[in-house]
Coordinates of C-alpha atoms in Angstrom, one line a residue:
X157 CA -13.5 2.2 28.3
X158 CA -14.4 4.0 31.7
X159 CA -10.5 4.1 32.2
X160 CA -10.3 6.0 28.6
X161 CA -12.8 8.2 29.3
X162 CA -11.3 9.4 32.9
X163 CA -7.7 9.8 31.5
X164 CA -9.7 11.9 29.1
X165 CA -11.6 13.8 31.3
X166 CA -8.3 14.5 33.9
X167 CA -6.4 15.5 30.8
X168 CA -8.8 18.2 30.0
X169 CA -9.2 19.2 33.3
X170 CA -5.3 19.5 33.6
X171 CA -5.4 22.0 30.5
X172 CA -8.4 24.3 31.7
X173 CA -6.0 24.7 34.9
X174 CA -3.1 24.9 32.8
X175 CA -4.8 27.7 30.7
X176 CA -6.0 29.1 34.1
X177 CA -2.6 29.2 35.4
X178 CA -0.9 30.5 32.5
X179 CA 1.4 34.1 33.1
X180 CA -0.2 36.9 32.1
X181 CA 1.2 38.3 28.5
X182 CA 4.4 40.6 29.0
X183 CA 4.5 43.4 27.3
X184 CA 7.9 46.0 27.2
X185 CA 7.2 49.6 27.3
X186 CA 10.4 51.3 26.7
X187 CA 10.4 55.2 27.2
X188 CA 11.5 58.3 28.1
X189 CA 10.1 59.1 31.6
X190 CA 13.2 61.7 32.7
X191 CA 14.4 65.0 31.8
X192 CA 12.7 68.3 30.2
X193 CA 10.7 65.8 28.0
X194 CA 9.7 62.9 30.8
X195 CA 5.7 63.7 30.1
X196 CA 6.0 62.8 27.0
X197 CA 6.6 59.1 28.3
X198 CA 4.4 59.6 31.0
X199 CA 1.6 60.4 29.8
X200 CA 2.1 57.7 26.9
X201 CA 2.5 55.2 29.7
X202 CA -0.6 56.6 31.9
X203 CA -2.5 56.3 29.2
X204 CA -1.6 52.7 28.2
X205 CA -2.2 52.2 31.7
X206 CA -5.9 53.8 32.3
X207 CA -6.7 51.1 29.0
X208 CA -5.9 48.1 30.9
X209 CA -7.1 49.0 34.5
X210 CA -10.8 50.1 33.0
X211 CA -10.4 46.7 31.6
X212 CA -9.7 45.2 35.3
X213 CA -5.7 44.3 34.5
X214 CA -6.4 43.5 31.2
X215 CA -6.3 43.8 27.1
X216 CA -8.7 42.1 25.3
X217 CA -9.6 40.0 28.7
X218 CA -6.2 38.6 28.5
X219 CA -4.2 39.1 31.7
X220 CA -1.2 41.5 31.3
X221 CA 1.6 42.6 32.6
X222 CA 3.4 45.8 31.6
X223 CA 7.3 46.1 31.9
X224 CA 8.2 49.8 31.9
X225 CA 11.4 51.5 32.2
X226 CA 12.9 54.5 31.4
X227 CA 15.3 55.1 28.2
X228 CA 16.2 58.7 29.3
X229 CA 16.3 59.8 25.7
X230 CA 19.5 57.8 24.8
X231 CA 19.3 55.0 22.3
X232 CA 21.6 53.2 23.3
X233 CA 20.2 52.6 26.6
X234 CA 16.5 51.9 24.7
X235 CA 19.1 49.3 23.2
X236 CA 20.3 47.9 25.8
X237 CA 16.5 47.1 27.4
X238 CA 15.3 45.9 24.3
X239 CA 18.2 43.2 25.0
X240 CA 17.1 42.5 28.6
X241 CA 13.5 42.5 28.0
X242 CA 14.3 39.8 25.1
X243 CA 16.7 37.6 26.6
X244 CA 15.6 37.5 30.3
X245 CA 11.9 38.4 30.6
X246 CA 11.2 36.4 27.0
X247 CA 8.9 39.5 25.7
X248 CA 7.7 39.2 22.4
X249 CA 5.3 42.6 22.1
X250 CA 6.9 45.9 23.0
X251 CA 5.4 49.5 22.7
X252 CA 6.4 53.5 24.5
X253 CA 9.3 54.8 22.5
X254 CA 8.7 58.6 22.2
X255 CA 11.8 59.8 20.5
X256 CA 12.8 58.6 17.0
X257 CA 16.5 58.3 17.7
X258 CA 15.5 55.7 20.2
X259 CA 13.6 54.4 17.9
X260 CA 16.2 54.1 15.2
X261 CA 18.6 52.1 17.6
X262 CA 16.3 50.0 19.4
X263 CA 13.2 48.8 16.6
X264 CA 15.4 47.1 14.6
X265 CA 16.5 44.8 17.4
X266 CA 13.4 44.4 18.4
X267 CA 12.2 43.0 14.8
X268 CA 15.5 41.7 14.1
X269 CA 14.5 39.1 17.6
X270 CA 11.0 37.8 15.8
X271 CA 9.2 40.6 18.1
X272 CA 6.4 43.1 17.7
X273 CA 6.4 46.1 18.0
X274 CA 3.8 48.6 18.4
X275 CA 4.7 52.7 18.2
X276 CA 2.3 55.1 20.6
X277 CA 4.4 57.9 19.3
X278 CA 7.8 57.8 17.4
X279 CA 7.1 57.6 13.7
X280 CA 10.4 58.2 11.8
X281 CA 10.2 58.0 7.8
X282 CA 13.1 55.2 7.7
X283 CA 10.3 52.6 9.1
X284 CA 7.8 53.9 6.7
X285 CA 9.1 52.9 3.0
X286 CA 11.4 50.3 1.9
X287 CA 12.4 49.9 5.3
X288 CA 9.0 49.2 6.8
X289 CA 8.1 45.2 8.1
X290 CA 5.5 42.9 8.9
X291 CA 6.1 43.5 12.8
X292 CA 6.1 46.9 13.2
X293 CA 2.8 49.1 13.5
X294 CA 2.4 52.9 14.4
X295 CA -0.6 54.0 16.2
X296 CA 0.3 58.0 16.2
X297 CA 1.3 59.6 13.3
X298 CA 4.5 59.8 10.6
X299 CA 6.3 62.4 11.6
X300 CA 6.6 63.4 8.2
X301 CA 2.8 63.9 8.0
X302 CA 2.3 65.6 11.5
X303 CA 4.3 68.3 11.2
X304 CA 3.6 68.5 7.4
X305 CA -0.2 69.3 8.8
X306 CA 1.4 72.6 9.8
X307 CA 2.7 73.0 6.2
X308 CA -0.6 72.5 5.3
X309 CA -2.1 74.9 8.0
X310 CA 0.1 77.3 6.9
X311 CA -0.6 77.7 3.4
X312 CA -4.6 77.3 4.4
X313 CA -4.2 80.7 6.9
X314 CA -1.9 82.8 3.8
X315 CA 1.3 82.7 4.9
X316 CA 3.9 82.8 2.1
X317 CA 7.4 83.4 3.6
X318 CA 8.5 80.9 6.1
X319 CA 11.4 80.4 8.8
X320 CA 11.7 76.7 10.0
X321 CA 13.5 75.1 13.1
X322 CA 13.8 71.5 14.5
X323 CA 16.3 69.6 16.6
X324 CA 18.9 67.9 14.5
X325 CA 17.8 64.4 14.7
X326 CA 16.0 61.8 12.3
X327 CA 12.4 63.7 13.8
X328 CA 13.4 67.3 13.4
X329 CA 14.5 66.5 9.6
X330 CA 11.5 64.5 8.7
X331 CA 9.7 68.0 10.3
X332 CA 11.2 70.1 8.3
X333 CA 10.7 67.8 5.2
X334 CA 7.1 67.4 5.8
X335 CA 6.4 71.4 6.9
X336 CA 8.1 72.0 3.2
X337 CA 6.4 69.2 1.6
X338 CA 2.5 70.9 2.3
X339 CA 3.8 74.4 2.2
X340 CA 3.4 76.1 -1.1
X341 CA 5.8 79.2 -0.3
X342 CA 9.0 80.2 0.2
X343 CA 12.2 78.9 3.4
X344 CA 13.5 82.1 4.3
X345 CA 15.6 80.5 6.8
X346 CA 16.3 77.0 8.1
X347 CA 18.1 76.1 11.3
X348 CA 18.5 72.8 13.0
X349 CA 18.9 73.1 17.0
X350 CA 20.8 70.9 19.6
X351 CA 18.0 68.1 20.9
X352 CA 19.3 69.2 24.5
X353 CA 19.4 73.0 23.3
X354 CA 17.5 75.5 26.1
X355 CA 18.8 78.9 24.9
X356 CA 17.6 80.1 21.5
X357 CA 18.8 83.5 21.3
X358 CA 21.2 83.4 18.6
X359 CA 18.0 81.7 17.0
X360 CA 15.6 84.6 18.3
X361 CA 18.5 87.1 16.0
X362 CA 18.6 85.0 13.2
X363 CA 14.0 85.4 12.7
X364 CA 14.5 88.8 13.3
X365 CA 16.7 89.3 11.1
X366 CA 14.9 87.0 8.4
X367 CA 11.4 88.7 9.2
X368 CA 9.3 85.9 7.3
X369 CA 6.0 85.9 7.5
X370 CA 5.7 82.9 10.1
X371 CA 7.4 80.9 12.1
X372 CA 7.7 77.0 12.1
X373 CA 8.7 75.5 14.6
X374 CA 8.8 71.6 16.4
X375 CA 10.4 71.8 19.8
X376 CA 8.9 69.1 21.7
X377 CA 8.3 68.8 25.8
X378 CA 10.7 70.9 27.6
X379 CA 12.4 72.6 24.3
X380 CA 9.0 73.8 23.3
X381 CA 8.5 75.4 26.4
X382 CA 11.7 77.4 26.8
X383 CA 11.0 78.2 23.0
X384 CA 8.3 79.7 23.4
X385 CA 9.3 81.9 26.5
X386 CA 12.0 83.2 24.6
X387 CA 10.0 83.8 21.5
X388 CA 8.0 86.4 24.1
X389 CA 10.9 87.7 25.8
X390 CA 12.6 88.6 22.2
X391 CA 9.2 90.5 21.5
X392 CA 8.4 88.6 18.1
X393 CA 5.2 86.8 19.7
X394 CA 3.4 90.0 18.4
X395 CA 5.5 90.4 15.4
X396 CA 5.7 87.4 13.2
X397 CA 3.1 84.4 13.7
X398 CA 4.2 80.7 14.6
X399 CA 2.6 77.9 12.6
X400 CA 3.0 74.9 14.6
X401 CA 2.1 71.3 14.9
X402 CA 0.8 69.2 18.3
X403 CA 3.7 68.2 19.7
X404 CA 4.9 71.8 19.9
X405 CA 1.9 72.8 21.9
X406 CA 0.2 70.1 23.5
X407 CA -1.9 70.6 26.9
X408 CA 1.2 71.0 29.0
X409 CA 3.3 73.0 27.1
X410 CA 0.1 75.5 26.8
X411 CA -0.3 75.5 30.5
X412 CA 3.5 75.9 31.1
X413 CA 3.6 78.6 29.1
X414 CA 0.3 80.6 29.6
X415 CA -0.4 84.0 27.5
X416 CA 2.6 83.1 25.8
X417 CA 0.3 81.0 23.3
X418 CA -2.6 82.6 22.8
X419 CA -3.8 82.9 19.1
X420 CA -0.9 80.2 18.0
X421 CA -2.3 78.1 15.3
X422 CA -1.9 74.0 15.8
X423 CA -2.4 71.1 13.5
X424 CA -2.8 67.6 14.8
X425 CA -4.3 64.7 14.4
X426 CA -6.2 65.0 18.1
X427 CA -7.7 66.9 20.7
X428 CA -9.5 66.6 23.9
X429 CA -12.8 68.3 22.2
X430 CA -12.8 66.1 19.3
X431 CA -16.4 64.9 19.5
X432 CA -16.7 60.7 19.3
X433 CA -17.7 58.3 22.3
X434 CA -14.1 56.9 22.8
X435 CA -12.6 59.8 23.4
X436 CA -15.1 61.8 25.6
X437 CA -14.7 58.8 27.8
X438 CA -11.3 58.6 27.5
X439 CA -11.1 62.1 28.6
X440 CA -13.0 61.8 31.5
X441 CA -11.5 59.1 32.5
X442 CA -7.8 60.2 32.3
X443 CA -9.4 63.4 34.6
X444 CA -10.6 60.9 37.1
X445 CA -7.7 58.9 37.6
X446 CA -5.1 61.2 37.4
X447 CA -6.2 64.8 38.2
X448 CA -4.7 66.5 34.9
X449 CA -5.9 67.2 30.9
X450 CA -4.2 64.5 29.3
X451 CA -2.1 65.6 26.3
X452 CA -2.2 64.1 22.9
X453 CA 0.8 61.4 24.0
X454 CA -1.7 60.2 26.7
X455 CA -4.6 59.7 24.1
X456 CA -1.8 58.0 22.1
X457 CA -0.9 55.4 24.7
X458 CA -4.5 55.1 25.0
X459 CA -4.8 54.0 21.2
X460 CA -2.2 52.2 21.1
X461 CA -3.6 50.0 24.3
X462 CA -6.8 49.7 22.3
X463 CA -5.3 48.0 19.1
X464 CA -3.2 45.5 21.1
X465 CA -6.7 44.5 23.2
X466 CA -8.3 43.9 20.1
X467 CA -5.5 41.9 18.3
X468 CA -5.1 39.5 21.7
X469 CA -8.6 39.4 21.8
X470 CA -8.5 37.7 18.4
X471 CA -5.9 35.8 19.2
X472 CA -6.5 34.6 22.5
X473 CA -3.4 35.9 23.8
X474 CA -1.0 34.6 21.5
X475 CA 2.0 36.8 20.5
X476 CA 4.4 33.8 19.4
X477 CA 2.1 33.9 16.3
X478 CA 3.3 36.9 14.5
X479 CA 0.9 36.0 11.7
X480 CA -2.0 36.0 13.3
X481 CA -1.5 38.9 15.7
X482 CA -0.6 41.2 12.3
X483 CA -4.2 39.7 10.7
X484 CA -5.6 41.0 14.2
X485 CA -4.0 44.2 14.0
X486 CA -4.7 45.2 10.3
X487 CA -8.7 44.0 11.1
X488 CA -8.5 47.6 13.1
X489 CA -11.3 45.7 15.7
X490 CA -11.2 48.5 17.8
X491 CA -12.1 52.5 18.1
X492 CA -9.9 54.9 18.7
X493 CA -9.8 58.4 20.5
X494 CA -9.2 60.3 17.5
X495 CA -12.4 58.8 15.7
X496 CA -11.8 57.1 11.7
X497 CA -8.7 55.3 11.3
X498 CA -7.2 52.6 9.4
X499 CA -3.5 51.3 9.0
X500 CA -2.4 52.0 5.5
X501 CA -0.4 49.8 3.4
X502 CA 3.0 50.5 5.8
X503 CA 1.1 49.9 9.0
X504 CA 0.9 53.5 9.0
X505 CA -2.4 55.6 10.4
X506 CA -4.6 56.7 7.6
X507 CA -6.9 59.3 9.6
X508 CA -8.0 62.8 9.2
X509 CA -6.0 66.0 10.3
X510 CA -7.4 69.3 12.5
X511 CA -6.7 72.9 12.4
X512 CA -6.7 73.8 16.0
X513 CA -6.0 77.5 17.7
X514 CA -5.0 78.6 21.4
X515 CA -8.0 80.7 22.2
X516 CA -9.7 82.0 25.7
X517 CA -13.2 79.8 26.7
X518 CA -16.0 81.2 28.2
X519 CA -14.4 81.0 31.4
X520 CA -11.5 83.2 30.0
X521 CA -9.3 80.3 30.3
X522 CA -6.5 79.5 27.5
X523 CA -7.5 76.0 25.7
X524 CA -6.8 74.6 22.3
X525 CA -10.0 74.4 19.8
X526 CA -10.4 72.9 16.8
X527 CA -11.3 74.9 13.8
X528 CA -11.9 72.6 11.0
X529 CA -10.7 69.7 9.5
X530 CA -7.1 70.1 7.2
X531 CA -6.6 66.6 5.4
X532 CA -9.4 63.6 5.3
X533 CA -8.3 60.0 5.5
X534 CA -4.9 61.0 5.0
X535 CA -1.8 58.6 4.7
X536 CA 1.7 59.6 4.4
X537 CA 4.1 59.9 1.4
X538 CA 6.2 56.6 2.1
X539 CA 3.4 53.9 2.1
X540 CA 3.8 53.5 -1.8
X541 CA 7.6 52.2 -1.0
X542 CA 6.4 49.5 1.4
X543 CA 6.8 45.9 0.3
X544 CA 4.1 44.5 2.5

């Protein structure tokens, strides 16, 4: 009997070491750190980053570790670490794209493995229907429904006659299908840019020549910057308005470009004066340990850290149970920085949407404020097509 009850008691001693001992959970954060749009993935992964070190190196209190590296804005080298991450470092949870051309080429392998992936930003519409699965959640926004806030936006401020541009890839056509979805006028001109493109004159000729009454646009990170420039330099910035969503004027873009923005309008479903305890800490913190504003991306990252601490949390960890860490997810245990949200029936955001403008503070410094709410607990258009 006494020998029973040692063997027991060595035996449970050996698995409260065991569980003591175990490797933190690995988690693969694929994204874009280089070129004109390397904040975008910086600030996702800074933000990602600020969750787990207020947390003391953890999610949930479950030890971490974060892989990161760079995709460079090429999907097939987001491919190709989705591969390595899988077969040599055994991740099963993976989160940072930025770009949905990455996206495209790399979630599906991901999924295809038995893994889970988690979006801080990419939200492309071919993940959102008939093609959406059990696995995969998004913590931003459909792209769809962001840039179809500025649709919204736009028909809110007047504006009948539009002129839209977006890169030519699977997120520049979901922008212009959203913008057109929530606008109630008239396209007086539609062009689809290079995703590497810099110079837009023959673009600047074509809205002159068009003369709508506004401008959409989504040029996001660098492209938005040289955008807008040129959108000054060709002298319509006091000429014809721009209608635009977040991610064609977030915090950096507005300080790269300065006076260039004043009085643009912005939709989005964040801001840095949104007023809920999560994210006037988050804020603060982001300040603190990094000496800059964070930009929506950040506060993204931030999320999307939030909703994987609560699902290990419930889970204790365990990511091999796909199951359970879904039924963790969808519980939505956790705040976020943009205040309500759920996941809709696509594992989709359902949150409410903010008219925002580029305006001078009290200190005479440039800042985006929000103006008024746009859509309540809103969803997106392909949740109806999900099987889930």
């Amino acid at each position: 009997m006494l020998k029973s009850l040692l063997s027991s008691a060595v035996a449970a001693t050996l698995c409260t070491s065991a569980a003591l001992a175990a490797d933190p959970v690995k988690i693969g954060m694929i994204t874009t750190l280089s070129g004109p749009a390397g904040y975008l993935g910086q600030d996702i992964r800074d933000g990602f980053q600020l969750a787990i070190d207020l947390e003391g190196g953890k999610l949930g209190d479950v030890p971490v570790e974060v892989l990161v590296e760079d995709d460079a804005l090429k999907p097939g080298s987001g491919r190709q670490i989705a591969d390595r991450f899988l077969n040599d470092e055994g991740v099963k949870l993976f989160t940072g794209i930025v770009f949905s051309n990455v996206a495209g080429a790399t979630v599906p392998e991901i999924l295809d493995a038995g893994a889970i992936f988690v979006s801080p930003n990419a939200g492309p519409s071919e993940f959102a229907g008939k093609g959406c699965h059990k696995n995969y959640f998004v913590l931003s926004w459909l792209t769809d429904t962001m840039q179809g806030s500025a649709g919204r936006n736009a028909s809110d401020l007047g504006y009948k006659n539009a002129f839209v541009l977006a890169p030519n890839y699977q997120a520049g056509k979901d922008a212009i299908t959203g913008f057109k979805r929530y606008f109630d006028g008239e396209i007086a001109g539609e062009i689809y840019t290079r995703l590497d493109q810099t110079d837009f004159a023959a673009e600047m000729a074509q809205i002159k020549a068009a003369n709508p009454d506004v401008v959409f646009q989504f040029q996001p990170g660098g492209l938005g910057i040289a955008f807008l420039r040129q959108y000054q330099q060709a002298g319509l910035l006091g000429s014809i308005p721009m209608v635009i969503a977040e991610p064609s004027m977030d915090h950096a873009i507005l300080k790269a470009v300065g006076d260039a923005a004043e009085g643009l309008n912005v939709s989005g479903a964040w801001n840095v004066d949104l007023d809920n305890d999560t994210n006037r800490a988050f804020v603060a913190s982001f300040e603190e340990a990094y000496g800059r504003a964070p930009t929506m991306y950040a506060a993204q990252g931030y999320d999307t850290a939030l909703a994987i601490a609560s699902a290990l949390k419930e889970t204790g960890g365990d990511v091999d149970d796909t199951e359970a860490f879904r039924a963790a997810m969808l519980a939505t245990g956790f705040d976020t920085t943009r205040g309500s949200f759920s996941f809709g029936k696509n594992q989709h955001p359902v949150q409410d949407w903010y008219a925002m403008q580029v305006v001078r503070d009290d200190a005479g410094k440039l800042a985006l404020k929000t103006r008024k709410q746009l859509m309540a607990a809103h969803g997106d258009p392909f949740a109806a097509d999900c099987d889930l």
